[in-house]
PDB file of C-alpha atoms in Angstrom:
ATOM      1  CA  GLN Q   1     -22.568 -54.262  -5.471  1.00 93.00           C
ATOM      2  CA  VAL Q   2     -22.049 -53.865  -1.892  1.00 96.00           C
ATOM      3  CA  GLN Q   3     -20.165 -56.519  -0.050  1.00 97.00           C
ATOM      4  CA  LEU Q   4     -19.525 -56.898   3.661  1.00 98.00           C
ATOM      5  CA  VAL Q   5     -17.034 -59.625   4.637  1.00 96.00           C
ATOM      6  CA  GLU Q   6     -16.654 -60.501   8.361  1.00 97.00           C
ATOM      7  CA  SER Q   7     -13.697 -62.465   9.894  1.00 97.00           C
ATOM      8  CA  GLY Q   8     -12.535 -63.185  13.253  1.00 97.00           C
ATOM      9  CA  GLY Q   9     -15.117 -65.468  14.579  1.00 97.00           C
ATOM     10  CA  GLY Q  10     -14.369 -68.706  16.440  1.00 97.00           C
ATOM     11  CA  LEU Q  11     -14.207 -70.526  19.822  1.00 98.00           C
ATOM     12  CA  VAL Q  12     -13.234 -68.737  22.880  1.00 98.00           C
ATOM     13  CA  GLN Q  13     -13.256 -69.332  26.541  1.00 97.00           C
ATOM     14  CA  THR Q  14     -15.123 -67.453  29.029  1.00 98.00           C
ATOM     15  CA  GLY Q  15     -13.453 -64.199  29.965  1.00 98.00           C
ATOM     16  CA  GLY Q  16     -11.435 -64.243  26.761  1.00 98.00           C
ATOM     17  CA  SER Q  17     -11.253 -61.851  23.990  1.00 98.00           C
ATOM     18  CA  ARG Q  18     -11.806 -61.805  20.279  1.00 98.00           C
ATOM     19  CA  ARG Q  19     -11.648 -59.126  17.578  1.00 98.00           C
ATOM     20  CA  LEU Q  20     -14.005 -59.165  14.532  1.00 98.00           C
ATOM     21  CA  SER Q  21     -13.354 -57.403  11.400  1.00 98.00           C
ATOM     22  CA  CYS Q  22     -15.458 -56.423   8.432  1.00 98.00           C
ATOM     23  CA  VAL Q  23     -14.217 -55.289   5.180  1.00 98.00           C
ATOM     24  CA  ALA Q  24     -16.613 -53.261   2.958  1.00 98.00           C
ATOM     25  CA  SER Q  25     -16.599 -52.678  -0.689  1.00 97.00           C
ATOM     26  CA  GLY Q  26     -18.829 -51.231  -3.248  1.00 96.00           C
ATOM     27  CA  LEU Q  27     -20.078 -48.194  -1.117  1.00 94.00           C
ATOM     28  CA  ALA Q  28     -18.945 -44.811   0.132  1.00 94.00           C
ATOM     29  CA  PHE Q  29     -17.612 -46.288   3.250  1.00 95.00           C
ATOM     30  CA  SER Q  30     -16.467 -43.136   4.924  1.00 94.00           C
ATOM     31  CA  SER Q  31     -19.777 -41.551   4.620  1.00 95.00           C
ATOM     32  CA  ALA Q  32     -21.920 -44.402   6.339  1.00 96.00           C
ATOM     33  CA  ALA Q  33     -22.474 -45.521   9.751  1.00 96.00           C
ATOM     34  CA  MET Q  34     -21.208 -49.022  10.542  1.00 97.00           C
ATOM     35  CA  GLY Q  35     -22.500 -51.420  13.089  1.00 97.00           C
ATOM     36  CA  TRP Q  36     -22.669 -54.923  14.420  1.00 98.00           C
ATOM     37  CA  PHE Q  37     -25.693 -56.905  15.404  1.00 98.00           C
ATOM     38  CA  ARG Q  38     -25.930 -60.489  16.533  1.00 98.00           C
ATOM     39  CA  GLN Q  39     -28.293 -63.432  16.602  1.00 98.00           C
ATOM     40  CA  ALA Q  40     -28.157 -66.303  19.001  1.00 96.00           C
ATOM     41  CA  PRO Q  41     -29.932 -69.642  18.273  1.00 91.00           C
ATOM     42  CA  GLY Q  42     -33.873 -69.219  18.705  1.00 94.00           C
ATOM     43  CA  LYS Q  43     -33.658 -65.502  19.220  1.00 96.00           C
ATOM     44  CA  GLU Q  44     -34.049 -62.412  17.290  1.00 95.00           C
ATOM     45  CA  ARG Q  45     -31.203 -60.223  15.871  1.00 97.00           C
ATOM     46  CA  GLU Q  46     -30.209 -57.727  18.400  1.00 97.00           C
ATOM     47  CA  PHE Q  47     -28.119 -54.443  18.107  1.00 98.00           C
ATOM     48  CA  VAL Q  48     -24.572 -54.704  19.458  1.00 98.00           C
ATOM     49  CA  ALA Q  49     -22.705 -51.412  18.447  1.00 98.00           C
ATOM     50  CA  ARG Q  50     -22.701 -48.550  16.097  1.00 97.00           C
ATOM     51  CA  ILE Q  51     -20.159 -45.884  15.046  1.00 96.00           C
ATOM     52  CA  THR Q  52     -20.630 -42.691  12.925  1.00 95.00           C
ATOM     53  CA  PRO Q  53     -18.409 -42.115   9.783  1.00 93.00           C
ATOM     54  CA  SER Q  54     -15.722 -40.034  11.537  1.00 87.00           C
ATOM     55  CA  SER Q  55     -15.678 -42.287  14.473  1.00 78.00           C
ATOM     56  CA  GLY Q  56     -16.704 -39.322  16.587  1.00 79.00           C
ATOM     57  CA  THR Q  57     -19.718 -41.346  18.237  1.00 93.00           C
ATOM     58  CA  THR Q  58     -20.184 -44.795  19.239  1.00 96.00           C
ATOM     59  CA  TYR Q  59     -23.262 -46.498  20.694  1.00 95.00           C
ATOM     60  CA  TYR Q  60     -23.527 -49.810  22.564  1.00 97.00           C
ATOM     61  CA  ALA Q  61     -26.142 -52.255  23.719  1.00 98.00           C
ATOM     62  CA  ASP Q  62     -26.422 -52.286  27.487  1.00 97.00           C
ATOM     63  CA  ALA Q  63     -25.367 -56.009  27.479  1.00 97.00           C
ATOM     64  CA  VAL Q  64     -22.062 -55.168  25.959  1.00 98.00           C
ATOM     65  CA  LYS Q  65     -21.088 -51.727  27.215  1.00 98.00           C
ATOM     66  CA  GLY Q  66     -17.791 -51.696  28.964  1.00 98.00           C
ATOM     67  CA  ARG Q  67     -16.716 -54.826  27.459  1.00 98.00           C
ATOM     68  CA  PHE Q  68     -17.007 -54.343  23.651  1.00 98.00           C
ATOM     69  CA  ALA Q  69     -15.497 -51.526  21.545  1.00 98.00           C
ATOM     70  CA  ILE Q  70     -16.267 -50.649  17.927  1.00 98.00           C
ATOM     71  CA  SER Q  71     -13.779 -48.868  15.771  1.00 97.00           C
ATOM     72  CA  ARG Q  72     -13.126 -48.183  12.077  1.00 97.00           C
ATOM     73  CA  ASP Q  73     -10.300 -47.455   9.725  1.00 96.00           C
ATOM     74  CA  ASN Q  74     -11.851 -45.523   6.731  1.00 96.00           C
ATOM     75  CA  ALA Q  75      -8.533 -45.928   4.715  1.00 96.00           C
ATOM     76  CA  LYS Q  76      -8.955 -49.711   4.829  1.00 97.00           C
ATOM     77  CA  ASN Q  77     -12.784 -49.645   4.639  1.00 97.00           C
ATOM     78  CA  THR Q  78     -12.756 -51.758   7.555  1.00 98.00           C
ATOM     79  CA  VAL Q  79     -14.865 -51.805  10.841  1.00 98.00           C
ATOM     80  CA  TYR Q  80     -13.709 -53.755  14.013  1.00 98.00           C
ATOM     81  CA  LEU Q  81     -15.480 -55.047  17.031  1.00 98.00           C
ATOM     82  CA  GLN Q  82     -13.092 -55.747  19.985  1.00 98.00           C
ATOM     83  CA  MET Q  83     -14.804 -58.108  22.533  1.00 98.00           C
ATOM     84  CA  ASN Q  84     -13.438 -58.564  25.818  1.00 98.00           C
ATOM     85  CA  SER Q  85     -14.533 -60.399  29.084  1.00 98.00           C
ATOM     86  CA  LEU Q  86     -16.759 -62.647  26.879  1.00 98.00           C
ATOM     87  CA  LYS Q  87     -19.606 -64.613  28.325  1.00 98.00           C
ATOM     88  CA  PRO Q  88     -21.533 -67.757  27.250  1.00 97.00           C
ATOM     89  CA  GLU Q  89     -24.500 -65.477  26.450  1.00 96.00           C
ATOM     90  CA  ASP Q  90     -22.298 -63.539  23.875  1.00 98.00           C
ATOM     91  CA  THR Q  91     -22.445 -66.885  21.802  1.00 98.00           C
ATOM     92  CA  ALA Q  92     -24.158 -65.826  18.483  1.00 98.00           C
ATOM     93  CA  VAL Q  93     -23.574 -65.098  14.717  1.00 98.00           C
ATOM     94  CA  TYR Q  94     -22.281 -61.549  14.441  1.00 98.00           C
ATOM     95  CA  TYR Q  95     -23.230 -59.443  11.521  1.00 98.00           C
ATOM     96  CA  CYS Q  96     -21.596 -56.314  10.155  1.00 98.00           C
ATOM     97  CA  VAL Q  97     -24.206 -53.755   8.958  1.00 98.00           C
ATOM     98  CA  VAL Q  98     -24.154 -50.391   7.072  1.00 97.00           C
ATOM     99  CA  ASP Q  99     -26.468 -47.537   7.581  1.00 96.00           C
ATOM    100  CA  ARG Q 100     -26.251 -44.833   4.808  1.00 93.00           C
ATOM    101  CA  THR Q 101     -28.291 -42.523   6.941  1.00 89.00           C
ATOM    102  CA  TRP Q 102     -25.402 -41.933   9.161  1.00 85.00           C
ATOM    103  CA  TYR Q 103     -26.746 -39.104  11.291  1.00 85.00           C
ATOM    104  CA  ARG Q 104     -29.361 -40.911  12.944  1.00 85.00           C
ATOM    105  CA  ARG Q 105     -29.092 -43.157  16.047  1.00 87.00           C
ATOM    106  CA  THR Q 106     -31.050 -46.526  15.548  1.00 92.00           C
ATOM    107  CA  THR Q 107     -30.949 -49.920  16.960  1.00 93.00           C
ATOM    108  CA  GLU Q 108     -33.634 -51.236  14.659  1.00 94.00           C
ATOM    109  CA  ALA Q 109     -32.357 -54.089  12.350  1.00 95.00           C
ATOM    110  CA  SER Q 110     -34.780 -52.963   9.650  1.00 94.00           C
ATOM    111  CA  ALA Q 111     -33.042 -49.470   9.395  1.00 94.00           C
ATOM    112  CA  TYR Q 112     -29.812 -50.814   8.200  1.00 96.00           C
ATOM    113  CA  ASP Q 113     -29.198 -50.939   4.381  1.00 96.00           C
ATOM    114  CA  TYR Q 114     -26.707 -53.685   4.088  1.00 97.00           C
ATOM    115  CA  TRP Q 115     -25.681 -56.941   6.001  1.00 98.00           C
ATOM    116  CA  GLY Q 116     -22.757 -59.176   5.882  1.00 97.00           C
ATOM    117  CA  GLN Q 117     -22.991 -62.981   5.859  1.00 97.00           C
ATOM    118  CA  GLY Q 118     -22.139 -63.191   9.532  1.00 97.00           C
ATOM    119  CA  THR Q 119     -19.472 -64.851  11.665  1.00 98.00           C
ATOM    120  CA  GLN Q 120     -19.930 -67.351  14.439  1.00 98.00           C
ATOM    121  CA  VAL Q 121     -18.602 -66.502  17.867  1.00 98.00           C
ATOM    122  CA  THR Q 122     -18.825 -69.391  20.430  1.00 98.00           C
ATOM    123  CA  VAL Q 123     -18.007 -68.734  24.179  1.00 98.00           C
ATOM    124  CA  SER Q 124     -17.391 -71.932  25.983  1.00 97.00           C
ATOM    125  CA  SER Q 125     -18.155 -72.008  29.690  1.00 89.00           C
TER     126      SER Q 125
END
């Protein structure tokens, strides 16, 4: 059974930083692409970032490029999202995701095989 457990969410001021973590179990972590999506109230889920199994390639949504950084530690089955220069529009529930088809580049939510339960990030203005 695949489990993804996110942590690190909370309340942060505009311009602040936050690091999210996601610990995965029940899958071949080092063979899967990992990513993050987010969903703000009243909006659809949107792609945030993605990283290949070897950490060789990362992809970002334009809205977070230059401010967020995705990384992973395959020895710990953990993926991270470092969020800097946070803005109120970054307020959302953040989800950790798995794509077992690691070699493709996709931002479609339906393409991802597993989802975590989400962690709330709230950026106050």
